[in-house]
Amino acid sequence: MSTYEIGGRTFTSRLLVGSGKYPSFSVMRDSLEASGTEIVTVAVRRVDLTDDSSEGFWAHFDKEKYTMLPNTAGCYDVKSAVTTARLAREATGSDFVKVEVDNEGLLEACRILLDDGFIVLPYCIDDPVICKKLEQMGCHAVMPLAAPIGSGLGIRNPYNLRIILEQISVPVIVDAGVGTASDAAVAMELGAAAVLMQTAIAGAD
């Protein structure tokens, strides 16, 4: 079975899954198990990582089984994104971070976090120039959006995505808007290393 590598760690599953929007942590746990995923992204500003009770997040998340990918969702400037990433590392022990901030601050935030020793996966628009700059500064993967987040519209601009895939060598993980299995198949056929799905899974019947 083929693999890909991020930050010195090797992965087999081509599906990344989010931890939010589920009706309960127990449903989240069962969904992660069923998906076969190895990487789970967590919006650390929206989850109480200090709750170690039987009803809390940690009681339903297997740290030995999954690589946690904390994200900075809800941050709108460099300072808040960097602070959130640092707090997430302290709370979770994970060096991985999915950087989510506005376009203007993304490059600066990634540069700071790389200098801090993070394994940086920036979430970005499907702009080949931005993706190339992120690779050149040392980001360990890039996560261009396929469509507006939560829209389930599929890959709206396969041409941009193809250019990104042709010009950079780090893993490309297609994020946002991947709403169906066929959307994921298109991303993989184009050459993506993996896809991230959240709303389509958490909102399924």
Short mmCIF file of C-alpha atoms in Angstrom, two decimals:
data_model
loop_
_atom_site.label_atom_id
_atom_site.label_comp_id
_atom_site.label_asym_id
_atom_site.label_seq_id
_atom_site.Cartn_x
_atom_site.Cartn_y
_atom_site.Cartn_z
CA MET A 1 0.00 0.00 0.00
CA SER A 2 1.36 3.43 -0.94
CA THR A 3 2.23 5.95 1.74
CA TYR A 4 3.04 9.63 2.07
CA GLU A 5 5.10 11.55 4.59
CA ILE A 6 4.51 14.71 6.59
CA GLY A 7 7.11 16.03 8.98
CA GLY A 8 9.00 12.75 9.10
CA ARG A 9 5.90 10.68 9.86
CA THR A 10 4.52 8.18 7.38
CA PHE A 11 0.81 7.79 6.74
CA THR A 12 -1.25 5.30 4.79
CA SER A 13 -4.82 6.59 4.98
CA ARG A 14 -5.62 9.22 2.38
CA LEU A 15 -8.52 10.60 4.40
CA LEU A 16 -8.14 13.25 7.10
CA VAL A 17 -11.19 13.85 9.26
CA GLY A 18 -12.30 16.69 11.50
CA SER A 19 -13.50 16.31 15.07
CA GLY A 20 -16.23 18.96 15.06
CA LYS A 21 -19.92 19.22 14.20
CA TYR A 22 -20.82 15.78 15.54
CA PRO A 23 -23.88 15.51 17.79
CA SER A 24 -21.71 14.01 20.54
CA PHE A 25 -18.15 12.93 21.28
CA SER A 26 -19.24 9.30 21.16
CA VAL A 27 -20.51 9.76 17.60
CA MET A 28 -17.20 11.45 16.77
CA ARG A 29 -15.28 8.49 18.19
CA ASP A 30 -17.31 5.97 16.20
CA SER A 31 -17.01 8.02 13.00
CA LEU A 32 -13.24 8.30 13.32
CA GLU A 33 -12.99 4.56 13.86
CA ALA A 34 -15.17 3.78 10.84
CA SER A 35 -13.28 6.18 8.57
CA GLY A 36 -9.90 4.51 8.96
CA THR A 37 -8.28 7.92 9.25
CA GLU A 38 -4.88 8.47 10.84
CA ILE A 39 -4.94 12.28 11.13
CA VAL A 40 -7.69 14.18 12.94
CA THR A 41 -7.94 17.95 12.94
CA VAL A 42 -9.22 19.68 16.07
CA ALA A 43 -10.38 23.29 16.38
CA VAL A 44 -8.67 23.99 19.68
CA ARG A 45 -10.53 27.26 20.26
CA ARG A 46 -13.82 25.36 20.17
CA VAL A 47 -12.98 22.27 22.24
CA ASP A 48 -12.30 22.20 25.98
CA LEU A 49 -8.99 20.35 26.06
CA THR A 50 -8.77 20.76 29.84
CA ASP A 51 -11.81 18.53 30.41
CA ASP A 52 -10.51 15.08 31.33
CA SER A 53 -13.87 13.78 32.55
CA SER A 54 -15.59 10.73 31.10
CA GLU A 55 -17.80 13.07 29.07
CA GLY A 56 -14.97 15.19 27.66
CA PHE A 57 -13.03 15.13 24.41
CA TRP A 58 -10.05 13.12 25.66
CA ALA A 59 -12.26 10.28 26.87
CA HIS A 60 -13.32 9.73 23.26
CA PHE A 61 -10.06 10.41 21.42
CA ASP A 62 -7.30 7.79 21.18
CA LYS A 63 -3.99 9.68 21.20
CA GLU A 64 -2.10 6.47 20.51
CA LYS A 65 -4.10 5.74 17.37
CA TYR A 66 -4.50 9.15 15.76
CA THR A 67 -2.14 11.98 14.94
CA MET A 68 -3.81 15.12 16.23
CA LEU A 69 -3.72 18.10 13.90
CA PRO A 70 -4.76 21.13 15.98
CA ASN A 71 -6.04 24.00 13.87
CA THR A 72 -6.28 27.72 14.45
CA ALA A 73 -9.85 28.14 13.17
CA GLY A 74 -11.38 31.31 14.53
CA CYS A 75 -8.11 33.25 14.41
CA TYR A 76 -8.11 36.34 12.23
CA ASP A 77 -4.60 37.69 12.68
CA VAL A 78 -1.05 36.43 13.04
CA LYS A 79 -0.78 36.97 16.78
CA SER A 80 -3.91 34.99 17.66
CA ALA A 81 -2.98 32.16 15.26
CA VAL A 82 0.53 31.82 16.68
CA THR A 83 -0.70 32.03 20.27
CA THR A 84 -3.38 29.42 19.63
CA ALA A 85 -0.86 27.07 18.00
CA ARG A 86 1.51 27.37 20.94
CA LEU A 87 -1.26 26.78 23.47
CA ALA A 88 -2.44 23.78 21.45
CA ARG A 89 1.02 22.23 21.49
CA GLU A 90 1.21 22.69 25.24
CA ALA A 91 -2.24 21.17 25.76
CA THR A 92 -1.97 18.27 23.32
CA GLY A 93 1.72 17.52 22.95
CA SER A 94 1.34 17.66 19.16
CA ASP A 95 3.85 19.54 17.01
CA PHE A 96 1.45 19.41 14.07
CA VAL A 97 -0.60 22.50 13.33
CA LYS A 98 -3.07 23.41 10.61
CA VAL A 99 -2.66 27.15 10.23
CA GLU A 100 -5.89 28.99 9.47
CA VAL A 101 -5.69 32.77 9.33
CA ASP A 102 -6.40 35.46 6.76
CA ASN A 103 -4.46 35.46 3.50
CA GLU A 104 -2.41 38.48 4.48
CA GLY A 105 -1.18 36.88 7.69
CA LEU A 106 -0.77 33.28 6.55
CA LEU A 107 2.82 33.51 5.32
CA GLU A 108 4.00 35.37 8.40
CA ALA A 109 2.23 33.02 10.82
CA CYS A 110 3.68 29.97 9.08
CA ARG A 111 7.18 31.45 9.15
CA ILE A 112 6.97 32.08 12.90
CA LEU A 113 5.62 28.61 13.63
CA LEU A 114 8.25 26.93 11.47
CA ASP A 115 10.92 28.78 13.44
CA ASP A 116 9.24 27.44 16.59
CA GLY A 117 9.68 23.87 15.39
CA PHE A 118 6.11 23.13 14.39
CA ILE A 119 5.10 20.76 11.62
CA VAL A 120 3.12 23.29 9.60
CA LEU A 121 0.20 22.52 7.31
CA PRO A 122 -1.32 25.79 6.06
CA TYR A 123 -4.94 25.95 4.96
CA CYS A 124 -5.05 28.34 2.01
CA ILE A 125 -6.85 29.43 -1.10
CA ASP A 126 -6.13 27.45 -4.26
CA ASP A 127 -3.50 29.93 -5.42
CA PRO A 128 -0.44 28.31 -7.04
CA VAL A 129 1.78 31.27 -6.12
CA ILE A 130 0.84 31.16 -2.43
CA CYS A 131 1.24 27.38 -2.31
CA LYS A 132 4.69 27.63 -3.88
CA LYS A 133 5.77 30.29 -1.38
CA LEU A 134 4.54 28.13 1.48
CA GLU A 135 6.55 25.19 0.19
CA GLN A 136 9.66 27.33 -0.29
CA MET A 137 9.57 28.60 3.29
CA GLY A 138 9.50 25.03 4.57
CA CYS A 139 5.87 24.10 5.18
CA HIS A 140 5.46 20.35 5.43
CA ALA A 141 2.27 20.17 3.33
CA VAL A 142 -0.27 22.57 1.87
CA MET A 143 -4.04 22.36 2.21
CA PRO A 144 -5.73 24.34 -0.58
CA LEU A 145 -9.49 24.63 -0.45
CA ALA A 146 -11.57 22.95 -3.13
CA ALA A 147 -14.63 25.14 -2.54
CA PRO A 148 -16.05 27.31 0.26
CA ILE A 149 -15.79 25.47 3.57
CA GLY A 150 -18.85 23.42 4.42
CA SER A 151 -20.37 23.94 0.98
CA GLY A 152 -19.93 20.42 -0.37
CA LEU A 153 -19.59 21.92 -3.85
CA GLY A 154 -16.65 19.74 -4.85
CA ILE A 155 -13.53 20.87 -6.67
CA ARG A 156 -14.54 24.14 -8.31
CA ASN A 157 -11.22 24.90 -9.98
CA PRO A 158 -9.38 21.71 -10.96
CA TYR A 159 -7.07 23.75 -13.19
CA ASN A 160 -5.56 25.67 -10.29
CA LEU A 161 -5.28 22.50 -8.28
CA ARG A 162 -3.49 20.76 -11.14
CA ILE A 163 -0.96 23.61 -11.36
CA ILE A 164 -0.34 23.42 -7.62
CA LEU A 165 0.21 19.67 -7.82
CA GLU A 166 2.60 20.03 -10.75
CA GLN A 167 4.82 22.66 -9.20
CA ILE A 168 5.30 21.63 -5.58
CA SER A 169 6.73 18.48 -4.05
CA VAL A 170 5.30 18.50 -0.51
CA PRO A 171 2.00 16.68 0.05
CA VAL A 172 -1.10 18.50 -1.17
CA ILE A 173 -4.16 17.79 0.96
CA VAL A 174 -7.37 19.04 -0.61
CA ASP A 175 -9.50 20.70 2.04
CA ALA A 176 -12.97 22.28 2.24
CA GLY A 177 -15.87 21.64 -0.09
CA VAL A 178 -15.15 17.93 -0.57
CA GLY A 179 -18.70 16.70 -0.12
CA THR A 180 -18.89 13.26 -1.72
CA ALA A 181 -16.78 10.20 -2.39
CA SER A 182 -16.66 11.20 -6.04
CA ASP A 183 -15.21 14.61 -5.09
CA ALA A 184 -12.48 12.82 -3.16
CA ALA A 185 -11.85 10.55 -6.14
CA VAL A 186 -11.39 13.56 -8.43
CA ALA A 187 -8.86 15.06 -6.01
CA MET A 188 -6.91 11.81 -5.87
CA GLU A 189 -7.01 11.40 -9.65
CA LEU A 190 -5.51 14.87 -9.99
CA GLY A 191 -2.65 13.74 -7.76
CA ALA A 192 -3.50 14.96 -4.26
CA ALA A 193 -1.83 13.10 -1.41
CA ALA A 194 -5.03 13.13 0.63
CA VAL A 195 -8.32 14.90 1.26
CA LEU A 196 -9.89 16.30 4.41
CA MET A 197 -13.60 15.80 4.96
CA GLN A 198 -15.61 17.14 7.86
CA THR A 199 -19.10 18.47 7.19
CA ALA A 200 -20.05 15.66 4.81
CA ILE A 201 -19.17 13.04 7.43
CA ALA A 202 -20.41 14.76 10.57
CA GLY A 203 -23.66 15.73 8.88
CA ALA A 204 -24.40 12.33 7.37
CA ASP A 205 -27.48 10.39 8.47
#
